[in-house]
PDB file of C-alpha atoms in Angstrom:
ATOM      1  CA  UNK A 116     -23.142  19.269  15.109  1.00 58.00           C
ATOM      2  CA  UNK A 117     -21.475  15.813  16.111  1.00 91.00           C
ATOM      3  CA  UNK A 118     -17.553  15.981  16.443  1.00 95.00           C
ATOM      4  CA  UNK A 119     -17.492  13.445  13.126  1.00 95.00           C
ATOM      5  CA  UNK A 120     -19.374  16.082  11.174  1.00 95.00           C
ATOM      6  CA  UNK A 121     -17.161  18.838  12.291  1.00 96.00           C
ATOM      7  CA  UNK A 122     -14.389  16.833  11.292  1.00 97.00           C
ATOM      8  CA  UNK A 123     -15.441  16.198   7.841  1.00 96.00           C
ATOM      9  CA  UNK A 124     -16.617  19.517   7.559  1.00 97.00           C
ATOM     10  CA  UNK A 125     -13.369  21.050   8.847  1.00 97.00           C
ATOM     11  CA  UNK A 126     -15.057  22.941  11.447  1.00 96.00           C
ATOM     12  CA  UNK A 127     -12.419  23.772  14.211  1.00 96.00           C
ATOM     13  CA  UNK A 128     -14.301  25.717  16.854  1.00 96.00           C
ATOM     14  CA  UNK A 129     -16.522  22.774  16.644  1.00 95.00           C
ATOM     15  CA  UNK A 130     -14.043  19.999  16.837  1.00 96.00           C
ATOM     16  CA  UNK A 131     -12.095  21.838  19.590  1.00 96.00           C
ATOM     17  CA  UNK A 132     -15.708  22.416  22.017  1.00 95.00           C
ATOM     18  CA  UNK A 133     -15.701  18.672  21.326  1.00 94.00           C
ATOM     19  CA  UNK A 134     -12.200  17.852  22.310  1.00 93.00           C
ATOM     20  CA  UNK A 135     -12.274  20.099  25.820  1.00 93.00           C
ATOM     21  CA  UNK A 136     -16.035  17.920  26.824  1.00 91.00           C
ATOM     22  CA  UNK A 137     -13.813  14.648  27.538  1.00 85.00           C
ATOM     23  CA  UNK A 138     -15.803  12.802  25.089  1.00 86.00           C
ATOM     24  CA  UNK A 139     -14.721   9.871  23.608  1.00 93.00           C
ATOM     25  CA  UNK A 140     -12.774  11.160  20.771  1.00 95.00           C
ATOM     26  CA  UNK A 141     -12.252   7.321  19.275  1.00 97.00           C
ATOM     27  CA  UNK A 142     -16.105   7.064  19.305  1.00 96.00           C
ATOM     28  CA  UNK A 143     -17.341   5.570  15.592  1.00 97.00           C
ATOM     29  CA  UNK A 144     -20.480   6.354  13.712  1.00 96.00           C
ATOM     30  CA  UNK A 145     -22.595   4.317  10.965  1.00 96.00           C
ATOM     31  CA  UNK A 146     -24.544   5.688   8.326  1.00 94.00           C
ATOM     32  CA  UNK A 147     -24.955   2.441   5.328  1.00 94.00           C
ATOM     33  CA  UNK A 148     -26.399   5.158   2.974  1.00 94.00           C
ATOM     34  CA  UNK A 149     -23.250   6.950   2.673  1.00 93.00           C
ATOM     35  CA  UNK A 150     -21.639   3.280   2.877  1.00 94.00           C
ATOM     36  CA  UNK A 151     -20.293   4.616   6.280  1.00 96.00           C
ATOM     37  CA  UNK A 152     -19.475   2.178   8.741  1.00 97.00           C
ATOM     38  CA  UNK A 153     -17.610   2.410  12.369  1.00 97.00           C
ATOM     39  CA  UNK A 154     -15.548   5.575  11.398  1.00 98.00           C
ATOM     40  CA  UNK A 155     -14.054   7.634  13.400  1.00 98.00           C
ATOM     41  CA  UNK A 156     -13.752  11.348  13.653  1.00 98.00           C
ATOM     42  CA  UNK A 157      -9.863  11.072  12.390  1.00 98.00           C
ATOM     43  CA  UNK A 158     -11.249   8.617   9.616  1.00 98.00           C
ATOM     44  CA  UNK A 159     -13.434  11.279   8.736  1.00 98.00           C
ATOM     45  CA  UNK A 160     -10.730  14.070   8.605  1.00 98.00           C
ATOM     46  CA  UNK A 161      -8.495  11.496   6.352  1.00 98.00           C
ATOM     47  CA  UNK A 162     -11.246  10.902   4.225  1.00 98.00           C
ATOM     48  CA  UNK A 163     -12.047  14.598   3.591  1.00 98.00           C
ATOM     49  CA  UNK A 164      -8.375  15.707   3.351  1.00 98.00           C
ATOM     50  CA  UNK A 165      -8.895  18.019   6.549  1.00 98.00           C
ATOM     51  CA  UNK A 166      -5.190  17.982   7.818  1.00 98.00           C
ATOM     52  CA  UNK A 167      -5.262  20.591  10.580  1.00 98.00           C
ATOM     53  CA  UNK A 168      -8.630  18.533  11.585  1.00 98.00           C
ATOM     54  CA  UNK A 169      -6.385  15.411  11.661  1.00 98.00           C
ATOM     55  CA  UNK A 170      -3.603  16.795  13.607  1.00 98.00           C
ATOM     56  CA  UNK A 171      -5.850  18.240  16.449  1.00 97.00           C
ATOM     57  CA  UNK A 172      -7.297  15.029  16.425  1.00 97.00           C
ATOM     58  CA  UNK A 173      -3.937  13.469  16.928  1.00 97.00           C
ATOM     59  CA  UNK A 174      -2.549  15.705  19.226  1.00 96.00           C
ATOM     60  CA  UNK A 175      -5.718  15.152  21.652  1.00 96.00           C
ATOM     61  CA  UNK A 176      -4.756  11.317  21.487  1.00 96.00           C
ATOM     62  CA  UNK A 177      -7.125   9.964  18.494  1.00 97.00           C
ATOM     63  CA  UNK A 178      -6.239   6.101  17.607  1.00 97.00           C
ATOM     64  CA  UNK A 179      -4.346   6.550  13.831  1.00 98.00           C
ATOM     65  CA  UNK A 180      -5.090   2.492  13.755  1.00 98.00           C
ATOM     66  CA  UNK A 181      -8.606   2.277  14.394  1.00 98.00           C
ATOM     67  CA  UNK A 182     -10.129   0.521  11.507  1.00 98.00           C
ATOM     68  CA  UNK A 183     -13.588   1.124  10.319  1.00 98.00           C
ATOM     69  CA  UNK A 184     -16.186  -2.155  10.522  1.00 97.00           C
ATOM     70  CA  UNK A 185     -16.474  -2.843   6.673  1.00 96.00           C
ATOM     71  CA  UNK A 186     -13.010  -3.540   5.115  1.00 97.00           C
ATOM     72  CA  UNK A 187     -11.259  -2.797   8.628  1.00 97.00           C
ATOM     73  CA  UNK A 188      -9.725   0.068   6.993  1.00 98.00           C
ATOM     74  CA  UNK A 189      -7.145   2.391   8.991  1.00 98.00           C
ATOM     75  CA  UNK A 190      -6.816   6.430   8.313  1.00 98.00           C
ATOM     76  CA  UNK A 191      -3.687   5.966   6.463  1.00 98.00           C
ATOM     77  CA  UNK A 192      -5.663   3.857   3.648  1.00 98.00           C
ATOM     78  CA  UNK A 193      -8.044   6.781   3.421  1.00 98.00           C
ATOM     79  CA  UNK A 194      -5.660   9.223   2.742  1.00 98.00           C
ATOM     80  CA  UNK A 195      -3.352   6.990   0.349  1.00 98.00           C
ATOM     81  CA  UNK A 196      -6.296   6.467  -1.707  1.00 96.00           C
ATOM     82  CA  UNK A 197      -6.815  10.278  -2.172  1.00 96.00           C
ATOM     83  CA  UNK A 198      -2.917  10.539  -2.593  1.00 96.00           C
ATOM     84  CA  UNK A 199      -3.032  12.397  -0.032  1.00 97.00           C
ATOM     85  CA  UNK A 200       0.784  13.141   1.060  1.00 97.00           C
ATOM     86  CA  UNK A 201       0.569  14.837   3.861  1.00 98.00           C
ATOM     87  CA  UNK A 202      -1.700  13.373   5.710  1.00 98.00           C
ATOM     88  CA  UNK A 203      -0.084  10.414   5.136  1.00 98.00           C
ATOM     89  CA  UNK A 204       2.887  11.795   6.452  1.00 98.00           C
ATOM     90  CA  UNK A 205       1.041  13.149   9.391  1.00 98.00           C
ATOM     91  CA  UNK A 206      -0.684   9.738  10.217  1.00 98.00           C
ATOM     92  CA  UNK A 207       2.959   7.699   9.902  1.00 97.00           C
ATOM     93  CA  UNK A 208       4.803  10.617  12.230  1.00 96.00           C
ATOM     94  CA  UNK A 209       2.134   9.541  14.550  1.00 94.00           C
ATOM     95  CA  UNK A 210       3.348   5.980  14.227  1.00 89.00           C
ATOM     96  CA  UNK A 211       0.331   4.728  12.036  1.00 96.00           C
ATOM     97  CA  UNK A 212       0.645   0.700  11.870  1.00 97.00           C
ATOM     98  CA  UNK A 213       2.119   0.355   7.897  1.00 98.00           C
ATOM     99  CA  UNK A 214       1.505  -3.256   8.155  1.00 98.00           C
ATOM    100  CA  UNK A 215      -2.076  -3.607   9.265  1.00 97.00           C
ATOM    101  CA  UNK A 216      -4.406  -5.371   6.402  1.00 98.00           C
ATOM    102  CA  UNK A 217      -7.737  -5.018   5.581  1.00 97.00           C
ATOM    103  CA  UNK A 218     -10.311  -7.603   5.273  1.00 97.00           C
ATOM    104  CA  UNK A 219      -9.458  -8.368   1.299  1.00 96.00           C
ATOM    105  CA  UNK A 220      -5.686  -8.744   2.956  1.00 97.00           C
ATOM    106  CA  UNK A 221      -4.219  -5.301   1.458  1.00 97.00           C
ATOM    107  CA  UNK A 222      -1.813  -3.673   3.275  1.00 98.00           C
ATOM    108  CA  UNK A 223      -0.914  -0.033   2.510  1.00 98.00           C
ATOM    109  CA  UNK A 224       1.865  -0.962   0.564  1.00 98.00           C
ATOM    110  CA  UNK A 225       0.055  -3.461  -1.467  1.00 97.00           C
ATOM    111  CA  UNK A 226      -2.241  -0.390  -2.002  1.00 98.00           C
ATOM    112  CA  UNK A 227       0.101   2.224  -3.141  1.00 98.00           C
ATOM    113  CA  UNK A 228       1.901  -0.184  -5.274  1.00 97.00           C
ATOM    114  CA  UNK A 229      -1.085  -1.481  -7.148  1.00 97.00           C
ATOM    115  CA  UNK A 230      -2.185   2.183  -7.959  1.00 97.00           C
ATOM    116  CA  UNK A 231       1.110   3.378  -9.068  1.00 97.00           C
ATOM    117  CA  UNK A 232       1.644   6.223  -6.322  1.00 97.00           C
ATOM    118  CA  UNK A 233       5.753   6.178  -6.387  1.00 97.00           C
ATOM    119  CA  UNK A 234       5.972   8.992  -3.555  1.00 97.00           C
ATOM    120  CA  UNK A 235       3.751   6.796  -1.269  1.00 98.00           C
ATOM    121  CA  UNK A 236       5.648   4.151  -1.374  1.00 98.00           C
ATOM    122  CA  UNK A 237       8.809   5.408  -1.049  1.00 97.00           C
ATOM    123  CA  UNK A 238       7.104   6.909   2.700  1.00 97.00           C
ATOM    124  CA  UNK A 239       6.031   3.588   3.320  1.00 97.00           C
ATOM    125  CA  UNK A 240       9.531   2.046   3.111  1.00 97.00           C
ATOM    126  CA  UNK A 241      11.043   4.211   4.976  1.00 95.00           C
ATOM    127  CA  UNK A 242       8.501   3.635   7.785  1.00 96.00           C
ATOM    128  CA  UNK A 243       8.810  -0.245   7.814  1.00 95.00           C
ATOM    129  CA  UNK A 244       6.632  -1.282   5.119  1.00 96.00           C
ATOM    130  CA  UNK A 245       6.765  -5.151   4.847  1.00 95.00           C
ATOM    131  CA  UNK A 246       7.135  -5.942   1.229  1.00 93.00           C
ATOM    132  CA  UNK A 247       6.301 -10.108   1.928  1.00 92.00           C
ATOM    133  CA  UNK A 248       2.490  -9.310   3.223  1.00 95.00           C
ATOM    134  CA  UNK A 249       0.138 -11.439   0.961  1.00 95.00           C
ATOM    135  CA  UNK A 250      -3.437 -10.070  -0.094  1.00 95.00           C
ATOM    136  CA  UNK A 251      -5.946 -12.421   0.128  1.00 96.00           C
ATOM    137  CA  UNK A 252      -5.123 -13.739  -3.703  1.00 93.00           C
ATOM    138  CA  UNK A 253      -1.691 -14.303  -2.520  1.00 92.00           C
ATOM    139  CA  UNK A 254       0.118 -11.509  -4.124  1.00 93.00           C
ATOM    140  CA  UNK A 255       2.301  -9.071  -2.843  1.00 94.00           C
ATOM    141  CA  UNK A 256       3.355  -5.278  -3.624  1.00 95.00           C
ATOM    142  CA  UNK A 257       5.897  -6.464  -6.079  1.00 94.00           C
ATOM    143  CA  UNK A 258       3.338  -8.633  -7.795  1.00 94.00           C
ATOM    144  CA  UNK A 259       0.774  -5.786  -7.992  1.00 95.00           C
ATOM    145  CA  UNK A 260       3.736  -3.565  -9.670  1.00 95.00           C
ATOM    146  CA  UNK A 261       4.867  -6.050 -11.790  1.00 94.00           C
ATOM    147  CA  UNK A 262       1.446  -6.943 -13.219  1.00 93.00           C
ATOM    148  CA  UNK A 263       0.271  -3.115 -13.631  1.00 94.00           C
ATOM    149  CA  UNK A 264       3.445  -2.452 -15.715  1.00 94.00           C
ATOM    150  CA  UNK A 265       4.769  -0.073 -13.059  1.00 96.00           C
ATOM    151  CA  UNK A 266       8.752  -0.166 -13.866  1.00 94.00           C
ATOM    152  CA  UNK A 267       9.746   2.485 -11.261  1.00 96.00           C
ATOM    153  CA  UNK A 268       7.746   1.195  -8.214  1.00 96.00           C
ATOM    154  CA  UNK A 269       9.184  -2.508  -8.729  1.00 94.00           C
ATOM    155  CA  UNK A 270      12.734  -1.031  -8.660  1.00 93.00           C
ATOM    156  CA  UNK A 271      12.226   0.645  -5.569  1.00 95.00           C
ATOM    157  CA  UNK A 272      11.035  -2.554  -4.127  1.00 94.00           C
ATOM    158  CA  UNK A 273      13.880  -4.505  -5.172  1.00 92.00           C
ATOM    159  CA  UNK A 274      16.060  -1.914  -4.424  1.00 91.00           C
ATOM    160  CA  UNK A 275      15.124  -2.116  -0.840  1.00 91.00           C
ATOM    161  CA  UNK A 276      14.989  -5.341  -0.317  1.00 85.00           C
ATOM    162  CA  UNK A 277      18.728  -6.012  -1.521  1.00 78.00           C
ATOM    163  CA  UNK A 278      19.405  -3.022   0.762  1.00 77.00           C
ATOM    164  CA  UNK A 279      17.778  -4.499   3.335  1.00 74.00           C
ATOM    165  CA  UNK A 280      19.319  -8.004   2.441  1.00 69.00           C
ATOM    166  CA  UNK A 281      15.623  -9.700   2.219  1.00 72.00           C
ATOM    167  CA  UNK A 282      15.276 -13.287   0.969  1.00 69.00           C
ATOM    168  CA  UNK A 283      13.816 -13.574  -1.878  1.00 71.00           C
ATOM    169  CA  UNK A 284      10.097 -14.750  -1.537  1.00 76.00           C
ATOM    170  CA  UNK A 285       7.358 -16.361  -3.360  1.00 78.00           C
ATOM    171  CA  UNK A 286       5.704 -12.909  -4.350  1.00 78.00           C
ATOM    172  CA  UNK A 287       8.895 -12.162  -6.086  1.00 78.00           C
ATOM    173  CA  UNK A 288       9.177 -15.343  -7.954  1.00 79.00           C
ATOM    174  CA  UNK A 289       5.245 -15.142  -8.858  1.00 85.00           C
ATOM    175  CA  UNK A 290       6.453 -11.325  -9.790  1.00 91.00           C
ATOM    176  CA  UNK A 291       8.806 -12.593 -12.410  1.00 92.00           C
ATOM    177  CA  UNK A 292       6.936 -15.136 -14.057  1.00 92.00           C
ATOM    178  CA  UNK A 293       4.194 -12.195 -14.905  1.00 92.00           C
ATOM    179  CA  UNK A 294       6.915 -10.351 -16.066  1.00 92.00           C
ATOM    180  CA  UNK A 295       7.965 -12.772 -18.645  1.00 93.00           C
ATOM    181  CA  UNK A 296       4.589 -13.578 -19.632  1.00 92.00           C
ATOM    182  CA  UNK A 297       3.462 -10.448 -20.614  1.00 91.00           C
ATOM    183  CA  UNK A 298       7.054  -9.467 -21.887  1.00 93.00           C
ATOM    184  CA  UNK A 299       7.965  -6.525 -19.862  1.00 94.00           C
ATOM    185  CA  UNK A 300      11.908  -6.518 -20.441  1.00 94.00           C
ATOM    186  CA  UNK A 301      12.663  -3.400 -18.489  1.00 93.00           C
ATOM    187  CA  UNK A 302      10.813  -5.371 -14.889  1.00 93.00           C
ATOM    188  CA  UNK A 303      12.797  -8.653 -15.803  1.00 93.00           C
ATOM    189  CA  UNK A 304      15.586  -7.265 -15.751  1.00 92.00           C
ATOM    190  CA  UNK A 305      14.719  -5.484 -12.827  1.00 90.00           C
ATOM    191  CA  UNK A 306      13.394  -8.567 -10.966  1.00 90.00           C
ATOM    192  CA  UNK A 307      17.099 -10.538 -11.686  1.00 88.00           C
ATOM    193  CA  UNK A 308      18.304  -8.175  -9.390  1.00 84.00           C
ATOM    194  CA  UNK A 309      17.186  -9.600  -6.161  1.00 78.00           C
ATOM    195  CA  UNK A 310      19.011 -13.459  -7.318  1.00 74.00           C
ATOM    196  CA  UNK A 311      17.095 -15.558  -8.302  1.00 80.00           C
ATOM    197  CA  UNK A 312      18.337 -19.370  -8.652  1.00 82.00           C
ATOM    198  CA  UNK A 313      18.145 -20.087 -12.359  1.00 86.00           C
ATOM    199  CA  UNK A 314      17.753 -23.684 -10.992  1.00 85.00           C
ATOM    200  CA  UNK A 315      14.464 -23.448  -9.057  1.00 85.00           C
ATOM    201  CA  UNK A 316      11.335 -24.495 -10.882  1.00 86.00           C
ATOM    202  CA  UNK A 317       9.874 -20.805 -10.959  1.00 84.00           C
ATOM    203  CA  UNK A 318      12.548 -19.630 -12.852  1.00 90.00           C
ATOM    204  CA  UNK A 319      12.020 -22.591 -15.608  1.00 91.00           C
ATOM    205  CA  UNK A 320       8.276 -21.467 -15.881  1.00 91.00           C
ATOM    206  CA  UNK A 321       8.975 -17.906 -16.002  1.00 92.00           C
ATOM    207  CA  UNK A 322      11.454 -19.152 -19.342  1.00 93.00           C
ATOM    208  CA  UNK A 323       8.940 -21.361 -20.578  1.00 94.00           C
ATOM    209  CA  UNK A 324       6.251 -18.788 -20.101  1.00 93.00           C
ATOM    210  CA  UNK A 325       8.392 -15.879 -22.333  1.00 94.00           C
ATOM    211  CA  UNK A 326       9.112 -18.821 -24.872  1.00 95.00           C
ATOM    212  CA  UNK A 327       5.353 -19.612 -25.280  1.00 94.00           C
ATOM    213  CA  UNK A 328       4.338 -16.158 -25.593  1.00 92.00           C
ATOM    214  CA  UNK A 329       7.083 -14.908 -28.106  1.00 94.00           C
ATOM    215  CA  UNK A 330       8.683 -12.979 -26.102  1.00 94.00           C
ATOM    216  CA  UNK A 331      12.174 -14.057 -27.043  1.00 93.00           C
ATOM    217  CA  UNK A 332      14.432 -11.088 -25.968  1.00 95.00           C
ATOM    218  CA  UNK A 333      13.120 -12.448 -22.195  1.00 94.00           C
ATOM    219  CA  UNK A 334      13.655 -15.714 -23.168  1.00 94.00           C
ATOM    220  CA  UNK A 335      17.657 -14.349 -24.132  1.00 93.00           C
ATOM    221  CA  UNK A 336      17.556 -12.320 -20.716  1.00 92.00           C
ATOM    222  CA  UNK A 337      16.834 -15.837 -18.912  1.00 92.00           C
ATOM    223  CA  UNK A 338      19.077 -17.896 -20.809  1.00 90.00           C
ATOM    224  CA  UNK A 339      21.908 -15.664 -20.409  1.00 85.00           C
ATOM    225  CA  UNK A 340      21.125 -15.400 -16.364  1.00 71.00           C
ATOM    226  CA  UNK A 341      21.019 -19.030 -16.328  1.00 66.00           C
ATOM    227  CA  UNK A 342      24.332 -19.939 -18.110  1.00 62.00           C
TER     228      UNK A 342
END
């Protein structure tokens, strides 16, 4: 049995003959019919939910950034897209890079905040997730919140980012004008937290948008921001 299999299979006399042998324990394995390609033995575990696998793993000095030869995926996105919280809080004790991005530019913020996963991003934060990373369609975490109607996560962004005194960015302007377009009053308002200049052209579109789509309690919520 191959130290990959073991690990998937949560096998620990196997994984552990493996570890003692000096073998490369970062070496990755292909198989395209199981759409498996360049993982290692701790993407494996990740991807399995095998935790104590993960941690031998780790504590025998397995790479938690590798990234598999497809999408250039790390561990840590394995495990966030099972929800998986403590492996993900196994992989970022280890110091797991939270700001690596795949090849479609997601970062495991953008991730967690697109699927709605509140406790994962709270980890995130508090391990130095950047909120400003851009996916490959430009948009960031609080863009993905904001569109998928997640209220909570998009505070917690904002929230940290006055705590953290960030400047306000482009995702966060794009952020608002989805807000007001779709007419989500509760992110608005959540979104004219982090100061926005009423004066900047973004603002006026994100007005114009609510006013165009009917959504005139937005349009109030603007107005009244602006005056």
């Amino acid at each position: 049995m191959s130290l990959h299999l073991a690990a998937k299979n949560g096998d620990h006399t196997e994984v552990e003959r493996y570890l003692k042998s000096g073998l490369n324990i970062d070496e990755k394995v292909s198989d395209p019919d199981q759409s498996i390609y360049g993982w290692t033995a701790l993407h494996f575990a990740a991807h399995a939910g095998q935790l104590q696998i993960a941690k031998m793993l780790i504590a025998a000095g397995a790479n938690p950034n590798a990234q598999e030869d497809k999408d250039d995926q790390t561990p840590l996105f394995f495990a966030i897209e099972r929800k998986d919280l403590e492996m993900i809080r196994t992989l970022l004790h280890t110091k797991a890079n939270v700001n690596l991005q795949r090849l479609d530019g997601d970062s495991v913020l953008i991730q967690a905040a697109s699927e709605g996963y509140v406790e994962v991003v709270e980890l995130l934060l508090k391990s130095g997730a950047d909120l400003d990373l851009r996916d490959n369609l430009g948009w960031t975490a609080i863009v993905w919140a904001a569109t998928k109607g997640f209220d909570q996560i998009v505070k917690l962004l904002i929230d940290h980012k006055i705590s953290e005194q960030s400047i306000e960015s482009d995702g966060d302007r794009t952020a608002l004008l989805i807000a007001a377009s779709v007419g989500n009053t509760d992110i608005t308002r959540l979104l004219l937290k982090s100061n926005y200049d009423p004066s900047s052209d973004s603002y006026q579109m994100a007005l114009q948008a609510a006013a165009i789509n009917g959504h005139y309690e937005i349009v109030s919520i603007l107005n009244r921001k602006e005056n």
